[in-house]
Short mmCIF file of C-alpha atoms in Angstrom, two decimals:
data_model
loop_
_atom_site.label_atom_id
_atom_site.label_comp_id
_atom_site.label_asym_id
_atom_site.label_seq_id
_atom_site.Cartn_x
_atom_site.Cartn_y
_atom_site.Cartn_z
CA ASP A 192 0.07 0.18 -0.29
CA VAL A 193 1.50 3.31 -1.03
CA LYS A 194 2.65 5.24 2.27
CA VAL A 195 2.99 9.15 2.40
CA THR A 196 3.57 11.07 5.10
CA GLN A 197 3.57 14.46 5.66
CA SER A 198 5.87 15.65 9.46
CA SER A 199 2.98 17.58 10.96
CA ARG A 200 -0.89 16.84 11.14
CA TYR A 201 -0.92 20.44 13.09
CA LEU A 202 1.51 23.76 12.68
CA VAL A 203 1.23 27.13 14.28
CA LYS A 204 3.20 29.72 13.17
CA ARG A 205 3.61 33.03 12.79
CA THR A 206 3.46 36.41 10.58
CA GLY A 207 7.78 36.57 8.29
CA GLU A 208 8.92 32.93 10.15
CA LYS A 209 10.29 30.35 7.51
CA VAL A 210 8.04 27.26 7.90
CA PHE A 211 9.20 23.75 6.17
CA LEU A 212 6.32 21.24 5.39
CA GLU A 213 8.03 17.71 4.61
CA CYS A 214 6.67 15.24 2.73
CA VAL A 215 8.09 12.05 2.25
CA GLN A 216 6.97 8.91 0.14
CA ASP A 217 7.64 5.02 0.17
CA MET A 218 6.61 4.10 -3.89
CA ASP A 219 9.68 5.65 -5.46
CA HIS A 220 7.37 7.56 -7.31
CA GLU A 221 8.82 10.17 -9.58
CA ASN A 222 6.40 12.96 -8.88
CA MET A 223 5.95 14.77 -6.30
CA PHE A 224 2.88 17.26 -5.53
CA TRP A 225 2.49 20.43 -3.14
CA TYR A 226 -1.59 21.07 -3.21
CA ARG A 227 -3.27 23.60 -1.20
CA GLN A 228 -6.74 23.01 0.16
CA ASP A 229 -9.48 26.33 0.78
CA PRO A 230 -12.99 25.26 1.08
CA GLY A 231 -14.81 25.99 -1.87
CA LEU A 232 -11.73 25.53 -4.01
CA GLY A 233 -10.67 22.83 -3.86
CA LEU A 234 -6.87 21.41 -4.27
CA ARG A 235 -4.79 23.79 -6.01
CA LEU A 236 -1.04 22.77 -7.47
CA ILE A 237 1.45 24.48 -5.76
CA TYR A 238 4.24 23.61 -7.03
CA PHE A 239 5.01 19.79 -9.11
CA SER A 240 9.00 17.44 -8.93
CA TYR A 241 8.98 15.05 -11.34
CA ASP A 242 12.71 14.03 -10.47
CA VAL A 243 14.61 14.94 -8.01
CA LYS A 244 16.53 18.38 -8.12
CA MET A 245 13.56 19.21 -10.69
CA LYS A 246 10.79 21.73 -9.87
CA GLU A 247 7.93 23.21 -12.09
CA LYS A 248 5.28 25.55 -10.68
CA GLY A 249 1.45 24.74 -10.05
CA ASP A 250 -1.09 27.64 -10.15
CA ILE A 251 -0.79 29.10 -7.44
CA PRO A 252 3.21 29.36 -6.68
CA GLU A 253 3.54 32.97 -4.81
CA GLY A 254 5.36 33.25 -1.83
CA TYR A 255 5.63 29.40 -1.37
CA SER A 256 9.45 27.94 -2.78
CA VAL A 257 10.12 23.51 -2.66
CA SER A 258 13.30 21.67 -2.40
CA ARG A 259 13.81 17.55 -3.42
CA GLU A 260 16.91 16.62 -2.25
CA LYS A 261 16.58 12.78 -2.49
CA LYS A 262 13.55 11.15 -4.21
CA GLU A 263 11.53 9.84 -1.50
CA ARG A 264 11.20 13.68 -0.36
CA PHE A 265 9.57 16.62 -1.58
CA SER A 266 9.19 19.59 1.14
CA LEU A 267 6.87 22.86 1.18
CA ILE A 268 9.18 25.76 2.20
CA LEU A 269 7.02 28.93 2.80
CA GLU A 270 9.26 32.50 2.54
CA SER A 271 8.30 34.65 4.51
CA ALA A 272 4.53 32.98 6.17
CA SER A 273 2.01 35.66 5.56
CA THR A 274 -1.64 35.84 7.50
CA ASN A 275 -3.24 34.57 3.55
CA GLN A 276 -1.41 31.37 3.74
CA THR A 277 -3.01 30.11 6.51
CA SER A 278 -5.40 25.89 5.40
CA MET A 279 -4.87 22.96 4.45
CA TYR A 280 -1.48 21.77 2.88
CA LEU A 281 -1.97 18.06 0.62
CA CYS A 282 1.35 16.03 -0.66
CA ALA A 283 0.83 13.72 -3.10
CA SER A 284 3.14 11.61 -5.06
CA GLY A 285 2.10 9.58 -8.01
CA GLY A 286 4.26 7.63 -10.66
CA LYS A 287 5.21 7.99 -14.35
CA ARG A 288 3.26 5.57 -15.95
CA GLY A 289 -0.37 6.55 -15.03
CA GLN A 290 -0.12 4.78 -11.95
CA PRO A 291 -2.89 7.63 -9.79
CA GLN A 292 -1.74 10.25 -7.13
CA HIS A 293 -2.19 8.86 -3.59
CA PHE A 294 -2.31 11.26 -0.98
CA GLY A 295 -0.29 12.45 2.09
CA ASP A 296 -3.05 13.20 5.81
CA GLY A 297 -2.15 17.11 4.98
CA THR A 298 -1.12 19.49 7.63
CA ARG A 299 -3.34 22.01 9.06
CA LEU A 300 -1.04 25.24 8.80
CA SER A 301 -1.99 28.63 11.28
CA ILE A 302 -0.02 31.41 10.47
CA LEU A 303 -0.51 34.18 13.67
CA GLY B 213 -4.47 25.45 -19.78
CA GLU B 214 -7.28 22.98 -18.40
CA ASN B 215 -10.39 24.02 -16.02
CA VAL B 216 -12.79 21.94 -14.27
CA GLU B 217 -15.91 23.00 -12.89
CA GLN B 218 -18.02 20.50 -10.54
CA HIS B 219 -21.08 19.99 -10.02
CA PRO B 220 -23.68 20.58 -7.87
CA SER B 221 -22.02 21.44 -4.57
CA THR B 222 -23.77 20.19 -2.76
CA LEU B 223 -26.04 17.76 -2.98
CA SER B 224 -28.66 15.88 0.03
CA VAL B 225 -29.89 12.06 -0.82
CA GLN B 226 -31.48 9.83 1.05
CA GLU B 227 -30.62 6.69 2.12
CA GLY B 228 -30.89 4.00 -0.88
CA ASP B 229 -31.13 6.95 -3.40
CA SER B 230 -29.40 7.19 -6.00
CA ALA B 231 -26.20 10.07 -6.49
CA VAL B 232 -24.78 12.51 -9.51
CA ILE B 233 -22.40 14.61 -9.85
CA LYS B 234 -21.43 16.12 -12.59
CA CYS B 235 -17.61 17.72 -14.05
CA THR B 236 -17.04 19.33 -17.35
CA TYR B 237 -13.20 20.47 -18.69
CA SER B 238 -11.92 22.53 -20.90
CA ASP B 239 -9.15 20.77 -22.70
CA SER B 240 -10.07 18.59 -24.79
CA ALA B 241 -6.05 16.61 -24.29
CA SER B 242 -6.78 15.24 -21.26
CA ASN B 243 -7.27 11.96 -20.88
CA TYR B 244 -6.97 10.46 -17.54
CA PHE B 245 -10.15 11.34 -15.17
CA PRO B 246 -9.76 10.47 -11.25
CA TRP B 247 -12.74 10.75 -8.83
CA TYR B 248 -11.35 11.26 -4.71
CA LYS B 249 -13.52 11.01 -1.85
CA GLN B 250 -12.38 13.22 1.23
CA GLU B 251 -14.08 12.15 4.51
CA LEU B 252 -14.25 14.81 7.18
CA GLY B 253 -10.69 14.54 8.62
CA LYS B 254 -8.96 12.84 6.28
CA ARG B 255 -7.14 12.54 2.86
CA PRO B 256 -8.74 12.33 -0.20
CA GLN B 257 -8.57 8.40 -1.69
CA LEU B 258 -8.94 7.57 -4.97
CA ILE B 259 -12.65 5.49 -5.26
CA ILE B 260 -13.35 5.67 -9.65
CA ASP B 261 -10.61 6.70 -12.18
CA ILE B 262 -11.19 6.21 -16.00
CA ARG B 263 -9.81 6.51 -19.04
CA SER B 264 -10.18 8.74 -22.23
CA ASN B 265 -10.87 5.00 -24.44
CA VAL B 266 -13.52 3.91 -22.52
CA GLY B 267 -16.70 5.11 -21.89
CA GLU B 268 -17.72 3.78 -18.87
CA LYS B 269 -16.66 2.55 -16.14
CA LYS B 270 -18.38 0.96 -12.67
CA ASP B 271 -17.59 -0.38 -9.61
CA GLN B 272 -19.94 -2.23 -8.02
CA ARG B 273 -21.39 0.63 -6.66
CA ILE B 274 -19.96 3.11 -8.27
CA ALA B 275 -20.20 4.43 -11.71
CA VAL B 276 -18.11 6.95 -14.01
CA THR B 277 -18.70 7.95 -17.00
CA LEU B 278 -17.53 10.03 -19.69
CA ASN B 279 -18.47 11.50 -22.90
CA LYS B 280 -15.12 13.32 -24.67
CA THR B 281 -17.20 14.88 -27.47
CA ALA B 282 -19.25 17.39 -24.66
CA LYS B 283 -15.93 17.29 -22.41
CA HIS B 284 -17.99 16.31 -19.42
CA PHE B 285 -18.06 12.72 -17.06
CA SER B 286 -19.84 12.03 -14.48
CA LEU B 287 -19.54 10.29 -10.78
CA HIS B 288 -23.27 7.92 -9.57
CA ILE B 289 -23.91 6.07 -6.63
CA THR B 290 -26.08 3.82 -6.42
CA GLU B 291 -28.20 2.46 -3.20
CA THR B 292 -25.99 5.29 -0.87
CA GLN B 293 -25.03 4.76 2.41
CA PRO B 294 -24.83 7.06 4.92
CA GLU B 295 -21.01 6.36 4.98
CA ASP B 296 -20.80 7.36 1.33
CA SER B 297 -21.44 11.17 2.87
CA ALA B 298 -18.11 12.89 2.26
CA VAL B 299 -16.77 15.57 -0.15
CA TYR B 300 -15.93 14.09 -4.38
CA PHE B 301 -13.82 15.45 -5.54
CA CYS B 302 -13.09 14.75 -9.76
CA ALA B 303 -9.99 15.65 -11.70
CA ALA B 304 -8.15 15.49 -15.02
CA THR B 305 -5.25 15.55 -16.72
CA LEU B 306 -3.51 14.13 -19.66
CA LEU B 307 -1.10 11.54 -18.66
CA THR B 308 2.35 11.78 -19.65
CA GLY B 309 5.24 11.87 -17.15
CA PHE B 310 4.41 14.64 -15.45
CA GLN B 311 0.44 13.85 -14.61
CA LYS B 312 -0.32 17.38 -13.46
CA LEU B 313 -3.85 16.87 -11.97
CA VAL B 314 -6.21 19.40 -12.27
CA PHE B 315 -9.07 19.56 -9.66
CA GLY B 316 -13.23 20.57 -9.34
CA THR B 317 -13.90 22.37 -6.86
CA GLY B 318 -15.84 18.84 -4.56
CA THR B 319 -18.80 18.59 -4.60
CA ARG B 320 -20.03 17.70 -0.63
CA LEU B 321 -23.14 14.69 -0.31
CA LEU B 322 -24.78 13.97 2.66
CA VAL B 323 -26.87 10.65 3.36
CA SER B 324 -29.12 10.90 5.45
CA PRO B 325 -30.99 8.34 6.68
#
């Protein structure tokens, strides 16, 4: 069974802080994704990565960056957290050959 | 780029009734359409998917239909049960190496006993 693990379920940070959200998958998937989920807006793609050290912007990359130094780990970085980044963040991984995306449990991030 | 619209945003049915959720997509190149179910406080989980080379796929009480000409696809749940209550998301993508899914905004399904 695919396992996608996010480091924290709940996180509270202050405005201006640098915030790291970590995600690890155990299926040797090439593709990894970070989404943001807000009520009424569905899941919106922030960034994705298709290989180690490779990254592509999604639909809402502003204020975020990512890092993928190892195949199994994909990190989302909020460079200087702001209150409008309070949200649920979901990580997903998927293979290249038509394998579906599998999600982690999510991190509910509050920026005060 | 791809845009996916999903309707309705909320759907209330009685146990045993059928439920239908509809999505439309804009990019005719999209060829993969998954559906995810998200129960309260849990991760989205894939419940069924369809590729553009088939028009319908069924798995027990769940079915998905695809109309490529009209660019819409639908989720059908028969004999609904209270445990079907959740938020359902449709998505669309072109199955290439990236598989960048574009999601609908979700449908909150409530099944009353």
